[in-house]
Tab-separated table of C-alpha atoms in Angstrom:
chain	number	residue	atom	x	y	z
O	1	MET	CA	25.831	11.756	10.585
O	2	ILE	CA	22.490	12.272	12.530
O	3	GLU	CA	19.173	13.084	10.659
O	4	ILE	CA	16.065	13.711	12.627
O	5	LEU	CA	12.771	13.421	11.166
O	6	GLY	CA	8.927	14.220	12.688
O	7	GLU	CA	8.783	15.088	16.188
O	8	PHE	CA	11.645	13.706	18.050
O	9	LEU	CA	12.484	15.018	21.464
O	10	HIS	CA	16.176	15.312	22.088
O	11	GLN	CA	16.186	16.877	25.747
O	12	PHE	CA	13.709	16.125	28.592
O	13	PRO	CA	13.210	17.806	31.624
O	14	PRO	CA	16.060	17.333	34.238
O	15	ASP	CA	13.664	15.698	36.965
O	16	HIS	CA	11.285	13.556	34.895
O	17	ASP	CA	11.070	9.831	35.349
O	18	SER	CA	11.831	7.242	32.693
O	19	LEU	CA	12.431	3.536	32.380
O	20	GLU	CA	14.381	1.762	29.769
O	21	LEU	CA	15.072	-1.860	28.899
O	22	THR	CA	17.780	-3.466	26.670
O	23	PHE	CA	17.194	-6.403	24.558
O	24	THR	CA	19.738	-9.061	22.794
O	25	PRO	CA	17.986	-9.833	19.530
O	26	THR	CA	20.050	-12.585	18.812
O	27	SER	CA	19.856	-14.613	21.883
O	28	ARG	CA	16.659	-16.372	21.095
O	29	PRO	CA	14.489	-16.697	17.776
O	30	ILE	CA	12.554	-13.893	17.182
O	31	LYS	CA	9.177	-16.121	17.137
O	32	GLN	CA	9.926	-16.789	20.638
O	33	ARG	CA	10.550	-12.922	21.537
O	34	TRP	CA	6.819	-11.875	20.442
O	35	ARG	CA	5.553	-12.785	24.012
O	36	ASN	CA	8.202	-11.266	25.809
O	37	ASN	CA	7.622	-8.138	23.485
O	38	ARG	CA	3.976	-7.960	24.888
O	39	LEU	CA	4.934	-8.367	28.510
O	40	SER	CA	7.475	-5.741	28.283
O	41	ALA	CA	4.431	-3.609	26.518
O	42	HIS	CA	2.097	-4.241	29.466
O	43	PHE	CA	4.614	-3.927	31.744
O	44	VAL	CA	5.608	-0.139	30.577
O	45	ALA	CA	1.828	0.474	30.186
O	46	ASP	CA	1.093	-0.269	33.773
O	47	TYR	CA	3.968	1.543	34.947
O	48	PHE	CA	3.112	4.561	32.964
O	49	SER	CA	-0.484	4.291	34.643
O	50	SER	CA	1.245	5.147	37.928
O	51	PHE	CA	2.226	8.650	36.685
O	52	LEU	CA	-1.313	9.675	35.686
O	53	PRO	CA	-2.297	12.953	37.713
O	54	LEU	CA	-6.030	11.752	38.774
O	55	ASP	CA	-8.235	12.428	41.360
O	56	ALA	CA	-9.094	9.254	43.462
O	57	ASP	CA	-12.716	10.613	43.661
O	58	ASN	CA	-13.207	11.261	39.800
O	59	PRO	CA	-15.680	8.787	38.484
O	60	SER	CA	-13.809	8.795	35.068
O	61	ARG	CA	-10.535	7.746	36.708
O	62	GLU	CA	-10.534	3.956	35.960
O	63	LYS	CA	-11.648	4.809	32.407
O	64	ARG	CA	-8.843	7.147	32.091
O	65	ILE	CA	-6.250	4.671	33.206
O	66	GLN	CA	-7.807	1.967	31.032
O	67	GLN	CA	-7.466	4.057	27.937
O	68	GLY	CA	-4.152	5.380	28.828
O	69	LYS	CA	-2.634	1.934	29.368
O	70	GLY	CA	-4.269	0.593	26.210
O	71	ALA	CA	-2.827	3.327	24.255
O	72	VAL	CA	0.805	3.015	25.514
O	73	SER	CA	0.702	-0.897	25.597
O	74	TYR	CA	-0.477	-0.841	21.940
O	75	VAL	CA	2.296	1.837	21.113
O	76	ALA	CA	4.998	0.223	22.894
O	77	ASN	CA	4.221	-3.487	21.423
O	78	GLU	CA	4.248	-1.971	17.881
O	79	LEU	CA	7.720	-0.301	18.543
O	80	LEU	CA	9.351	-2.997	20.183
O	81	GLU	CA	8.222	-5.510	17.590
O	82	ASN	CA	9.233	-3.533	14.690
O	83	ALA	CA	12.428	-2.790	16.179
O	84	MET	CA	13.051	-6.621	16.650
O	85	LYS	CA	11.743	-7.395	13.316
O	86	PHE	CA	13.811	-4.930	11.310
O	87	ASN	CA	16.995	-5.267	13.265
O	88	ASP	CA	20.152	-6.109	11.132
O	89	GLU	CA	21.750	-9.077	13.318
O	90	THR	CA	25.059	-8.809	11.534
O	91	VAL	CA	26.317	-6.177	13.876
O	92	LYS	CA	24.827	-7.845	17.044
O	93	SER	CA	23.840	-4.568	18.673
O	94	LYS	CA	21.270	-4.439	21.195
O	95	ILE	CA	17.950	-2.871	21.085
O	96	ARG	CA	17.121	-0.102	23.526
O	97	PHE	CA	13.306	0.242	24.564
O	98	GLY	CA	11.850	2.575	27.088
O	99	ILE	CA	9.312	5.376	28.142
O	100	HIS	CA	10.032	8.956	29.453
O	101	PHE	CA	7.411	10.549	31.414
O	102	ILE	CA	6.489	14.381	30.922
O	103	GLU	CA	4.326	15.341	33.398
O	104	ASN	CA	1.833	18.675	33.209
O	105	THR	CA	-0.869	19.710	35.437
O	106	HIS	CA	-3.825	17.649	34.280
O	107	THR	CA	-1.852	15.356	31.697
O	108	VAL	CA	1.099	12.990	31.000
O	109	THR	CA	3.019	12.540	27.717
O	110	ALA	CA	4.520	9.026	27.257
O	111	ALA	CA	7.335	9.446	24.847
O	112	ILE	CA	7.941	5.886	24.034
O	113	PHE	CA	11.110	4.715	21.971
O	114	ALA	CA	12.853	1.952	20.553
O	115	THR	CA	16.235	1.646	19.023
O	116	ASN	CA	17.508	-0.795	16.724
O	117	SER	CA	20.078	-1.068	14.000
O	118	ILE	CA	19.380	-1.410	10.150
O	119	SER	CA	21.254	-1.512	6.867
O	120	LEU	CA	22.062	1.812	4.999
O	121	ASP	CA	19.524	0.520	2.054
O	122	GLY	CA	17.088	-0.204	4.809
O	123	ALA	CA	17.243	3.289	6.433
O	124	LYS	CA	16.979	4.791	3.080
O	125	LYS	CA	13.629	2.859	2.290
O	126	PHE	CA	12.538	3.455	5.599
O	127	GLN	CA	13.202	7.499	5.312
O	128	SER	CA	11.024	7.429	2.315
O	129	PHE	CA	8.428	5.697	3.783
O	130	ILE	CA	8.633	8.310	6.555
O	131	GLN	CA	8.402	11.555	4.197
O	132	GLU	CA	5.441	9.882	2.695
O	133	LEU	CA	3.902	9.411	6.594
O	134	LEU	CA	4.582	12.841	7.201
O	135	TYR	CA	3.338	14.636	4.259
O	136	LYS	CA	0.248	12.957	3.161
O	137	ASP	CA	-3.080	12.258	4.663
O	138	PRO	CA	-2.842	9.338	7.412
O	139	ASN	CA	-6.447	8.140	6.893
O	140	GLU	CA	-5.437	7.735	2.913
O	141	LEU	CA	-2.095	5.980	3.496
O	142	TYR	CA	-3.598	3.464	6.114
O	143	ILE	CA	-6.320	2.176	3.391
O	144	ASN	CA	-3.419	2.281	0.736
O	145	GLN	CA	-1.108	0.149	2.965
O	146	VAL	CA	-4.237	-2.160	3.931
O	147	GLU	CA	-4.580	-2.972	0.189
O	148	GLN	CA	-1.087	-3.263	-0.414
O	149	SER	CA	-0.378	-5.311	2.368
O	150	ALA	CA	-3.421	-7.974	1.075
O	151	GLU	CA	-1.684	-7.860	-2.251
O	152	ASP	CA	1.820	-8.635	-0.600
O	153	ASP	CA	2.212	-11.896	1.268
O	154	SER	CA	6.021	-11.165	1.967
O	155	ASP	CA	4.739	-8.783	4.943
O	156	ASN	CA	7.106	-6.178	3.480
O	157	ALA	CA	4.538	-3.617	2.329
O	158	SER	CA	3.249	-2.768	6.144
O	159	GLY	CA	3.791	0.449	8.125
O	160	LEU	CA	0.173	-0.070	9.363
O	161	GLY	CA	1.368	-0.033	13.174
O	162	LEU	CA	2.786	3.417	12.673
O	163	LEU	CA	-0.703	4.750	11.096
O	164	THR	CA	-2.768	3.131	13.647
O	165	MET	CA	-0.495	5.189	16.170
O	166	ILE	CA	-1.362	8.302	14.375
O	167	ASN	CA	-4.999	7.446	13.534
O	168	ASP	CA	-6.149	5.747	16.700
O	169	TYR	CA	-3.718	7.063	19.259
O	170	GLN	CA	-2.927	10.790	17.810
O	171	ALA	CA	0.513	10.006	18.460
O	172	GLN	CA	3.298	12.474	17.458
O	173	LEU	CA	5.966	10.237	15.832
O	174	GLY	CA	9.780	11.103	15.230
O	175	TRP	CA	12.854	9.334	14.149
O	176	LYS	CA	16.771	9.988	14.688
O	177	PHE	CA	18.722	8.242	12.098
O	178	GLN	CA	22.608	7.782	13.319
O	179	SER	CA	25.656	6.281	11.411
O	180	ILE	CA	27.571	3.655	13.657
O	181	SER	CA	30.987	4.726	11.885
O	182	ASP	CA	32.171	5.554	8.264
O	183	GLN	CA	33.534	2.345	7.454
O	184	VAL	CA	30.203	0.093	8.558
O	185	PRO	CA	27.098	0.744	6.466
O	186	ILE	CA	24.737	0.269	9.342
O	187	VAL	CA	22.599	2.823	10.818
O	188	LEU	CA	21.159	3.175	14.428
O	189	VAL	CA	17.460	4.104	14.198
O	190	THR	CA	15.284	5.509	17.102
O	191	THR	CA	11.401	5.668	16.748
O	192	MET	CA	9.885	7.610	19.214
O	193	ALA	CA	6.111	7.962	19.525
O	194	GLN	CA	4.532	10.826	22.132
O	195	ILE	CA	1.222	9.975	23.394
O	196	THR	CA	-0.625	12.522	25.761
O	197	VAL	CA	-3.090	11.052	28.381
């Protein structure tokens, strides 16, 4: 079973550049991984900035580079942290994380993705949240989620990172859910965020 929600890219131009990293989430405790997640996000953002089609004589060049790096770094960090946090460690699958670059004349779209495994029940709950995310006003949802997070100390009522990507960085989000097998109630979920700079 494969299910696609939102703006998920399946195919990329044959001559595009990309970068992909793989993590073994069970190799150390998640709290020790947070620093590595941030470093990986900054690395991807620095790498992305080298693809921006900018004129060296343009005075707004540095500002555009910093804005692009900030957006990519934030989104990459959120996707990687979510993949680590919600990964089902019982199946010992690796987390894939990366970025594809789609260049146009004056812009570059960064398609940042993270793939992790989740339980079938977790996938259903996540799909329900995604449906809400796709069909409701993101600003209103953000306010509701902030209020829920303030009331829920367990950190289970979040989604704020995804909403921030949409509201602050105009990210287009998409998801692919794929069953590992008919016998194992585990689903691979790939979350993709596209940002144009």
